[in-house]
């Protein structure tokens, strides 16, 4: 039995996905601190049903084990979450494996076999009955296992067949449950085949767009549309630079809204940092702040941050708290700030800055500013002159706030 999620006037828009290691793996004092970090402004919290910190929920047909999921959902409830569940991955026996055994090396790469789509839908329904306070479900993760090697394209037909069974099963449990897909990863290239979506940031892989369009045309129903992506191209990193590359997020969001008849757009994951970037935490946070501005400006309904917590002590780039020792990290404040000031119901406003290196977004009572330069910048922002330090993110009240 979990507490009802907090009743909020607006959909929070922002949130986190729990990964392999999270607050429930921390010493109690660090877990308590994480509870405060995540709950001071209630946000969305998402958990997968198998993997990413939880074990196999149905090791053998009809034999359920929700111990790990119970623990994660209990933590989420204790930190005032609006809970979300991702229905991935599937027990081995649905994927050609042996009942009672779990081969984690293949967990994230194999889809259920078509003859087990009904079994997976039944598992989804069982999860929904286990957690009646959870009203939002994403179906599967990045089309894992739904790739047709013969045609070198996504198996949108197979995914959509499974999605429709899951959608029906969840709505039969509770018609109020909100269901979304296809949660496909949208990649781009600096130089690749032509696509209907391209810009200074690269050219989107048309195969992902085709998969999304197939799902839109053949789904039984959906309450939102889900994708993920990275600013980086597959062949050249961020183009034309780390900040301008984020135009890709807005372009994809606009395309999704147009294709789907303005369905709410969810970003299940997003990534902005190339491998071995050498970024400081300040630069990382500035680039992330700029991405959140892009999401808010383009009217994204939901954006979930993939929380990269680690098992042991040590450097944890982009984490919300320092693992095992505690201590809030900059990304936590950034998410809390955006959750408080830019929920989905608020009217985001363009804010003028006299220097283009400062990116800013406002609402009636608050403005957030990001210095995208690695040096101090003095500029007039929202009618006030100020100086922002290298990669500084600053919040400022407006209109008497």
Tab-separated table of C-alpha atoms in Angstrom:
chain	number	residue	atom	x	y	z
A	1	UNK	CA	0.000	0.000	0.000
A	2	UNK	CA	1.497	3.298	-1.129
A	3	UNK	CA	0.426	6.837	-0.304
A	4	UNK	CA	-1.441	8.701	-2.993
A	5	UNK	CA	0.917	10.950	-4.994
A	6	UNK	CA	0.724	14.659	-4.097
A	7	UNK	CA	-2.140	16.550	-5.720
A	8	UNK	CA	-0.491	19.260	-7.820
A	9	UNK	CA	-2.129	22.125	-9.735
A	10	UNK	CA	0.055	21.539	-12.794
A	11	UNK	CA	1.779	18.527	-14.359
A	12	UNK	CA	5.401	18.843	-13.122
A	13	UNK	CA	6.911	18.193	-16.591
A	14	UNK	CA	10.358	17.307	-15.182
A	15	UNK	CA	11.556	14.184	-13.449
A	16	UNK	CA	14.113	11.398	-13.160
A	17	UNK	CA	14.478	7.764	-14.112
A	18	UNK	CA	15.970	5.511	-11.455
A	19	UNK	CA	18.787	3.381	-12.818
A	20	UNK	CA	20.848	0.436	-11.539
A	21	UNK	CA	21.917	2.270	-8.380
A	22	UNK	CA	19.697	4.788	-6.656
A	23	UNK	CA	18.724	6.117	-3.257
A	24	UNK	CA	17.377	2.769	-2.065
A	25	UNK	CA	20.934	1.381	-2.398
A	26	UNK	CA	22.450	4.160	-0.260
A	27	UNK	CA	23.204	4.329	3.488
A	28	UNK	CA	20.124	5.582	5.355
A	29	UNK	CA	21.473	9.102	5.899
A	30	UNK	CA	22.240	9.509	2.168
A	31	UNK	CA	18.877	7.974	1.239
A	32	UNK	CA	17.161	10.484	3.518
A	33	UNK	CA	19.060	13.326	1.857
A	34	UNK	CA	18.082	12.006	-1.591
A	35	UNK	CA	14.465	11.910	-0.403
A	36	UNK	CA	14.725	15.615	0.370
A	37	UNK	CA	16.451	16.442	-2.924
A	38	UNK	CA	13.790	14.640	-4.979
A	39	UNK	CA	10.793	15.577	-2.849
A	40	UNK	CA	11.252	19.250	-1.941
A	41	UNK	CA	9.491	20.068	-5.225
A	42	UNK	CA	7.508	16.936	-6.162
A	43	UNK	CA	8.610	15.638	-9.543
A	44	UNK	CA	8.082	12.628	-11.766
A	45	UNK	CA	10.034	9.487	-10.900
A	46	UNK	CA	10.228	6.555	-13.310
A	47	UNK	CA	11.239	2.918	-12.797
A	48	UNK	CA	11.537	-0.029	-15.225
A	49	UNK	CA	9.916	-3.344	-14.275
A	50	UNK	CA	13.013	-5.494	-14.931
A	51	UNK	CA	16.632	-4.397	-14.866
A	52	UNK	CA	17.807	-0.908	-13.916
A	53	UNK	CA	17.860	-1.813	-10.248
A	54	UNK	CA	15.119	-4.434	-10.028
A	55	UNK	CA	15.046	-8.187	-10.573
A	56	UNK	CA	12.864	-10.411	-12.710
A	57	UNK	CA	9.170	-9.723	-11.864
A	58	UNK	CA	7.893	-13.067	-13.234
A	59	UNK	CA	10.749	-15.616	-13.249
A	60	UNK	CA	8.362	-18.438	-14.195
A	61	UNK	CA	4.874	-18.196	-15.707
A	62	UNK	CA	2.424	-17.033	-13.037
A	63	UNK	CA	5.104	-16.803	-10.301
A	64	UNK	CA	5.582	-13.133	-9.448
A	65	UNK	CA	8.363	-11.459	-7.489
A	66	UNK	CA	7.798	-7.764	-6.883
A	67	UNK	CA	10.202	-7.383	-3.952
A	68	UNK	CA	12.619	-5.054	-5.766
A	69	UNK	CA	9.875	-3.094	-7.514
A	70	UNK	CA	8.068	-2.718	-4.188
A	71	UNK	CA	11.245	-1.277	-2.652
A	72	UNK	CA	11.761	1.237	-5.467
A	73	UNK	CA	8.108	2.293	-5.605
A	74	UNK	CA	8.090	2.675	-1.808
A	75	UNK	CA	11.080	5.004	-2.007
A	76	UNK	CA	9.425	6.971	-4.792
A	77	UNK	CA	6.283	7.356	-2.703
A	78	UNK	CA	8.313	8.439	0.354
A	79	UNK	CA	9.929	11.210	-1.727
A	80	UNK	CA	6.596	12.645	-2.953
A	81	UNK	CA	6.930	11.332	-6.496
A	82	UNK	CA	4.400	11.320	-9.248
A	83	UNK	CA	5.224	7.728	-10.210
A	84	UNK	CA	5.812	6.449	-13.744
A	85	UNK	CA	6.575	2.860	-14.780
A	86	UNK	CA	8.405	1.736	-17.914
A	87	UNK	CA	7.235	-1.680	-19.075
A	88	UNK	CA	10.635	-3.150	-19.963
A	89	UNK	CA	12.153	-5.616	-19.966
A	90	UNK	CA	10.569	-9.086	-20.220
A	91	UNK	CA	11.263	-12.337	-18.327
A	92	UNK	CA	13.516	-14.828	-20.117
A	93	UNK	CA	10.772	-17.398	-20.737
A	94	UNK	CA	8.961	-14.838	-22.916
A	95	UNK	CA	12.116	-14.385	-25.014
A	96	UNK	CA	13.103	-17.986	-25.776
A	97	UNK	CA	14.950	-18.493	-22.498
A	98	UNK	CA	14.387	-20.900	-19.650
A	99	UNK	CA	11.688	-20.425	-17.012
A	100	UNK	CA	13.140	-19.793	-13.569
A	101	UNK	CA	16.444	-18.445	-14.935
A	102	UNK	CA	17.515	-14.891	-15.757
A	103	UNK	CA	20.322	-14.211	-18.206
A	104	UNK	CA	21.084	-10.546	-17.519
A	105	UNK	CA	23.598	-10.367	-20.369
A	106	UNK	CA	20.680	-10.505	-22.818
A	107	UNK	CA	18.037	-8.661	-20.816
A	108	UNK	CA	18.253	-5.392	-22.688
A	109	UNK	CA	18.657	-6.689	-26.222
A	110	UNK	CA	15.869	-9.221	-26.699
A	111	UNK	CA	12.157	-8.577	-27.251
A	112	UNK	CA	9.389	-10.987	-26.253
A	113	UNK	CA	8.530	-13.520	-28.943
A	114	UNK	CA	5.208	-12.765	-30.700
A	115	UNK	CA	3.581	-15.829	-29.131
A	116	UNK	CA	4.336	-14.252	-25.720
A	117	UNK	CA	2.993	-10.748	-26.432
A	118	UNK	CA	-0.194	-11.712	-24.552
A	119	UNK	CA	1.914	-12.930	-21.613
A	120	UNK	CA	3.760	-9.610	-21.525
A	121	UNK	CA	0.451	-7.736	-21.632
A	122	UNK	CA	-0.798	-9.884	-18.745
A	123	UNK	CA	2.361	-9.024	-16.780
A	124	UNK	CA	1.734	-5.321	-17.463
A	125	UNK	CA	-1.797	-5.691	-16.114
A	126	UNK	CA	-0.491	-7.510	-13.034
A	127	UNK	CA	1.972	-4.666	-12.406
A	128	UNK	CA	-0.853	-2.111	-12.736
A	129	UNK	CA	-2.904	-4.012	-10.139
A	130	UNK	CA	0.111	-4.187	-7.819
A	131	UNK	CA	0.578	-0.382	-7.939
A	132	UNK	CA	-2.837	1.302	-8.263
A	133	UNK	CA	-1.297	4.726	-7.488
A	134	UNK	CA	0.721	4.568	-10.747
A	135	UNK	CA	-1.288	6.103	-13.588
A	136	UNK	CA	1.406	6.576	-16.289
A	137	UNK	CA	3.108	3.803	-18.271
A	138	UNK	CA	5.663	3.822	-21.071
A	139	UNK	CA	5.673	0.666	-23.184
A	140	UNK	CA	9.116	-0.898	-23.692
A	141	UNK	CA	12.445	0.947	-24.051
A	142	UNK	CA	14.171	2.098	-27.265
A	143	UNK	CA	12.644	-0.680	-29.417
A	144	UNK	CA	15.127	-3.079	-27.787
A	145	UNK	CA	15.070	-6.338	-29.764
A	146	UNK	CA	12.650	-4.907	-32.334
A	147	UNK	CA	15.137	-4.679	-35.197
A	148	UNK	CA	14.692	-6.449	-38.510
A	149	UNK	CA	18.164	-7.484	-39.658
A	150	UNK	CA	16.825	-8.605	-43.052
A	151	UNK	CA	15.485	-5.174	-43.973
A	152	UNK	CA	17.941	-3.185	-41.813
A	153	UNK	CA	15.049	-1.252	-40.292
A	154	UNK	CA	13.061	-1.140	-37.064
A	155	UNK	CA	10.379	-3.787	-36.608
A	156	UNK	CA	7.626	-1.257	-36.026
A	157	UNK	CA	4.984	-3.863	-36.905
A	158	UNK	CA	6.107	-6.234	-34.150
A	159	UNK	CA	6.441	-3.472	-31.568
A	160	UNK	CA	3.027	-2.006	-32.384
A	161	UNK	CA	1.359	-5.422	-32.155
A	162	UNK	CA	2.803	-5.849	-28.647
A	163	UNK	CA	2.030	-2.235	-27.702
A	164	UNK	CA	-1.636	-2.625	-28.665
A	165	UNK	CA	-2.017	-5.696	-26.455
A	166	UNK	CA	-0.363	-3.889	-23.522
A	167	UNK	CA	-2.480	-0.766	-24.095
A	168	UNK	CA	-5.689	-2.817	-24.013
A	169	UNK	CA	-4.603	-4.755	-20.915
A	170	UNK	CA	-3.769	-1.591	-18.953
A	171	UNK	CA	-6.994	0.183	-19.900
A	172	UNK	CA	-8.936	-2.907	-18.803
A	173	UNK	CA	-7.339	-2.606	-15.348
A	174	UNK	CA	-8.166	1.097	-15.079
A	175	UNK	CA	-9.360	3.332	-17.952
A	176	UNK	CA	-7.668	6.291	-16.197
A	177	UNK	CA	-4.210	4.792	-16.769
A	178	UNK	CA	-2.242	6.859	-19.309
A	179	UNK	CA	-0.228	4.828	-21.830
A	180	UNK	CA	2.476	5.975	-24.249
A	181	UNK	CA	4.884	4.682	-26.896
A	182	UNK	CA	6.794	4.000	-29.068
A	183	UNK	CA	9.876	5.082	-27.008
A	184	UNK	CA	12.202	4.825	-29.992
A	185	UNK	CA	15.688	6.330	-30.001
A	186	UNK	CA	16.144	9.002	-32.683
A	187	UNK	CA	19.716	9.117	-34.007
A	188	UNK	CA	21.240	11.653	-36.378
A	189	UNK	CA	24.263	11.972	-38.640
A	190	UNK	CA	26.461	14.806	-39.819
A	191	UNK	CA	26.508	13.210	-43.243
A	192	UNK	CA	23.907	10.549	-43.865
A	193	UNK	CA	21.054	9.619	-46.196
A	194	UNK	CA	18.409	12.277	-46.833
A	195	UNK	CA	15.642	12.611	-44.246
A	196	UNK	CA	12.512	14.660	-43.761
A	197	UNK	CA	14.095	16.193	-40.645
A	198	UNK	CA	17.458	17.955	-40.706
A	199	UNK	CA	19.121	21.161	-39.580
A	200	UNK	CA	22.476	22.671	-38.616
A	201	UNK	CA	22.620	19.944	-35.927
A	202	UNK	CA	22.570	17.094	-38.497
A	203	UNK	CA	20.166	14.773	-40.329
A	204	UNK	CA	17.796	12.481	-38.442
A	205	UNK	CA	17.817	8.781	-39.323
A	206	UNK	CA	14.648	8.398	-41.415
A	207	UNK	CA	14.162	4.813	-40.199
A	208	UNK	CA	13.258	6.065	-36.711
A	209	UNK	CA	10.782	8.571	-38.166
A	210	UNK	CA	9.206	5.835	-40.299
A	211	UNK	CA	8.817	3.614	-37.215
A	212	UNK	CA	7.100	6.438	-35.327
A	213	UNK	CA	4.740	7.116	-38.228
A	214	UNK	CA	3.822	3.420	-38.458
A	215	UNK	CA	3.036	3.369	-34.729
A	216	UNK	CA	0.944	6.553	-35.003
A	217	UNK	CA	-1.073	5.039	-37.860
A	218	UNK	CA	-1.589	1.572	-36.337
A	219	UNK	CA	-1.766	2.060	-32.560
A	220	UNK	CA	-5.007	1.153	-30.829
A	221	UNK	CA	-4.746	4.307	-28.744
A	222	UNK	CA	-2.237	6.426	-26.814
A	223	UNK	CA	-2.265	9.218	-24.285
A	224	UNK	CA	1.213	10.537	-25.136
A	225	UNK	CA	4.079	9.927	-27.554
A	226	UNK	CA	7.548	8.988	-26.218
A	227	UNK	CA	11.035	9.268	-27.738
A	228	UNK	CA	14.622	9.741	-26.708
A	229	UNK	CA	17.684	11.162	-28.401
A	230	UNK	CA	21.099	12.746	-28.012
A	231	UNK	CA	22.337	16.020	-29.439
A	232	UNK	CA	25.453	14.239	-30.706
A	233	UNK	CA	25.530	12.948	-34.281
A	234	UNK	CA	26.744	9.356	-34.696
A	235	UNK	CA	29.684	10.440	-36.846
A	236	UNK	CA	30.739	13.910	-35.694
A	237	UNK	CA	29.649	14.731	-32.156
A	238	UNK	CA	27.746	17.946	-31.431
A	239	UNK	CA	27.094	20.268	-34.386
A	240	UNK	CA	27.597	23.163	-34.868
A	241	UNK	CA	28.512	23.403	-31.156
A	242	UNK	CA	27.384	21.935	-27.827
A	243	UNK	CA	24.587	24.481	-27.315
A	244	UNK	CA	23.316	25.024	-30.864
A	245	UNK	CA	23.096	21.238	-31.289
A	246	UNK	CA	20.071	21.330	-28.958
A	247	UNK	CA	17.972	22.738	-31.781
A	248	UNK	CA	17.568	19.060	-32.667
A	249	UNK	CA	15.376	18.560	-29.585
A	250	UNK	CA	12.996	21.361	-30.596
A	251	UNK	CA	12.884	20.180	-34.217
A	252	UNK	CA	11.988	16.620	-33.189
A	253	UNK	CA	9.359	17.863	-30.720
A	254	UNK	CA	7.704	20.044	-33.385
A	255	UNK	CA	7.726	17.126	-35.857
A	256	UNK	CA	6.182	14.767	-33.281
A	257	UNK	CA	3.415	17.211	-32.425
A	258	UNK	CA	2.646	17.783	-36.090
A	259	UNK	CA	2.659	14.064	-37.002
A	260	UNK	CA	0.600	12.940	-34.004
A	261	UNK	CA	-2.115	15.590	-34.045
A	262	UNK	CA	-0.529	17.474	-31.144
A	263	UNK	CA	-0.284	14.540	-28.769
A	264	UNK	CA	1.619	15.302	-25.526
A	265	UNK	CA	5.347	14.723	-26.160
A	266	UNK	CA	7.452	12.854	-23.603
A	267	UNK	CA	11.249	12.653	-23.674
A	268	UNK	CA	12.114	9.462	-21.788
A	269	UNK	CA	15.861	10.209	-22.006
A	270	UNK	CA	18.099	12.866	-23.498
A	271	UNK	CA	21.873	13.179	-23.740
A	272	UNK	CA	24.069	16.176	-24.485
A	273	UNK	CA	27.611	15.185	-23.492
A	274	UNK	CA	30.052	13.471	-25.863
A	275	UNK	CA	32.196	10.660	-24.458
A	276	UNK	CA	35.435	11.770	-22.792
A	277	UNK	CA	34.247	15.383	-22.958
A	278	UNK	CA	36.488	16.600	-20.163
A	279	UNK	CA	33.669	18.936	-19.057
A	280	UNK	CA	33.664	20.475	-15.599
A	281	UNK	CA	30.470	20.065	-13.559
A	282	UNK	CA	29.776	23.778	-14.261
A	283	UNK	CA	29.948	23.311	-18.020
A	284	UNK	CA	27.894	20.108	-17.837
A	285	UNK	CA	25.188	21.841	-15.806
A	286	UNK	CA	25.123	24.818	-18.182
A	287	UNK	CA	24.640	22.587	-21.218
A	288	UNK	CA	21.894	20.677	-19.396
A	289	UNK	CA	20.192	23.937	-18.346
A	290	UNK	CA	20.223	25.030	-21.973
A	291	UNK	CA	18.601	21.705	-22.962
A	292	UNK	CA	15.849	22.158	-20.366
A	293	UNK	CA	15.173	25.650	-21.750
A	294	UNK	CA	14.866	24.075	-25.209
A	295	UNK	CA	12.349	21.513	-23.927
A	296	UNK	CA	10.248	24.142	-22.141
A	297	UNK	CA	10.289	26.493	-25.142
A	298	UNK	CA	9.204	23.769	-27.562
A	299	UNK	CA	6.244	22.686	-25.416
A	300	UNK	CA	7.459	19.279	-24.271
A	301	UNK	CA	4.978	17.802	-21.777
A	302	UNK	CA	7.443	15.573	-19.919
A	303	UNK	CA	11.239	15.251	-19.765
A	304	UNK	CA	12.828	12.522	-17.636
A	305	UNK	CA	16.492	12.793	-16.666
A	306	UNK	CA	18.415	9.515	-16.785
A	307	UNK	CA	19.992	9.629	-13.321
A	308	UNK	CA	23.563	8.247	-13.559
A	309	UNK	CA	24.136	7.317	-9.892
A	310	UNK	CA	27.042	4.970	-9.101
A	311	UNK	CA	27.478	2.055	-6.712
A	312	UNK	CA	30.434	3.340	-4.722
A	313	UNK	CA	32.057	6.595	-3.700
A	314	UNK	CA	33.845	8.656	-6.284
A	315	UNK	CA	33.340	11.143	-9.066
A	316	UNK	CA	29.821	10.941	-10.434
A	317	UNK	CA	29.374	13.351	-13.374
A	318	UNK	CA	25.837	14.691	-13.679
A	319	UNK	CA	24.566	12.875	-10.580
A	320	UNK	CA	21.952	14.368	-8.267
A	321	UNK	CA	23.819	13.526	-5.049
A	322	UNK	CA	27.303	12.231	-4.252
A	323	UNK	CA	26.992	8.423	-3.993
A	324	UNK	CA	27.567	6.779	-0.598
A	325	UNK	CA	28.630	10.061	1.069
A	326	UNK	CA	25.760	12.430	0.258
A	327	UNK	CA	25.924	16.061	-0.723
A	328	UNK	CA	23.677	17.609	-3.320
A	329	UNK	CA	25.101	18.109	-6.816
A	330	UNK	CA	24.200	20.915	-9.265
A	331	UNK	CA	21.888	18.868	-11.486
A	332	UNK	CA	19.503	18.352	-8.549
A	333	UNK	CA	18.996	22.083	-8.078
A	334	UNK	CA	18.531	22.542	-11.800
A	335	UNK	CA	15.742	19.953	-11.967
A	336	UNK	CA	14.060	21.324	-8.827
A	337	UNK	CA	14.182	24.862	-10.213
A	338	UNK	CA	12.642	23.898	-13.536
A	339	UNK	CA	10.022	21.724	-11.811
A	340	UNK	CA	9.006	24.639	-9.593
A	341	UNK	CA	9.017	27.431	-12.182
A	342	UNK	CA	8.334	25.702	-15.499
A	343	UNK	CA	5.702	22.978	-14.970
A	344	UNK	CA	3.747	21.991	-18.074
A	345	UNK	CA	0.925	24.462	-17.313
A	346	UNK	CA	3.060	27.608	-17.178
A	347	UNK	CA	3.433	30.068	-20.048
A	348	UNK	CA	7.136	30.167	-20.959
A	349	UNK	CA	8.307	33.515	-22.334
A	350	UNK	CA	11.275	34.485	-24.475
A	351	UNK	CA	13.672	36.750	-22.554
A	352	UNK	CA	15.907	39.228	-24.371
A	353	UNK	CA	19.646	39.185	-23.702
A	354	UNK	CA	21.975	41.746	-25.274
A	355	UNK	CA	24.714	39.124	-25.676
A	356	UNK	CA	23.777	35.942	-27.600
A	357	UNK	CA	26.074	33.901	-25.355
A	358	UNK	CA	23.476	34.227	-22.606
A	359	UNK	CA	20.433	31.997	-23.080
A	360	UNK	CA	17.395	32.892	-20.978
A	361	UNK	CA	13.794	31.824	-20.405
A	362	UNK	CA	11.158	33.457	-18.260
A	363	UNK	CA	7.719	33.087	-16.851
A	364	UNK	CA	5.612	35.647	-15.048
A	365	UNK	CA	7.543	35.511	-11.773
A	366	UNK	CA	10.987	34.083	-12.559
A	367	UNK	CA	13.722	34.024	-15.182
A	368	UNK	CA	16.546	31.515	-15.639
A	369	UNK	CA	19.773	32.529	-17.378
A	370	UNK	CA	22.670	30.427	-18.659
A	371	UNK	CA	26.087	31.692	-19.656
A	372	UNK	CA	27.082	29.391	-22.520
A	373	UNK	CA	30.638	30.772	-22.527
A	374	UNK	CA	33.647	29.595	-20.542
A	375	UNK	CA	34.373	33.190	-19.518
A	376	UNK	CA	32.459	35.929	-17.652
A	377	UNK	CA	29.836	37.731	-19.766
A	378	UNK	CA	28.275	41.108	-18.945
A	379	UNK	CA	24.956	41.761	-20.636
A	380	UNK	CA	21.515	43.278	-20.248
A	381	UNK	CA	19.041	40.486	-19.600
A	382	UNK	CA	15.329	41.170	-19.136
A	383	UNK	CA	16.133	44.883	-18.831
A	384	UNK	CA	18.808	44.479	-16.140
A	385	UNK	CA	22.563	44.606	-16.543
A	386	UNK	CA	24.456	41.766	-14.908
A	387	UNK	CA	27.588	39.667	-15.155
A	388	UNK	CA	27.417	35.882	-15.263
A	389	UNK	CA	30.504	33.839	-14.434
A	390	UNK	CA	31.817	31.116	-16.754
A	391	UNK	CA	28.968	28.630	-17.429
A	392	UNK	CA	26.935	30.170	-14.604
A	393	UNK	CA	23.242	29.306	-14.278
A	394	UNK	CA	21.309	31.989	-12.406
A	395	UNK	CA	17.685	32.343	-11.304
A	396	UNK	CA	16.171	35.791	-10.785
A	397	UNK	CA	12.735	36.925	-9.644
A	398	UNK	CA	10.719	39.247	-11.850
A	399	UNK	CA	7.419	41.091	-11.595
A	400	UNK	CA	7.670	41.571	-7.837
A	401	UNK	CA	8.367	37.890	-7.109
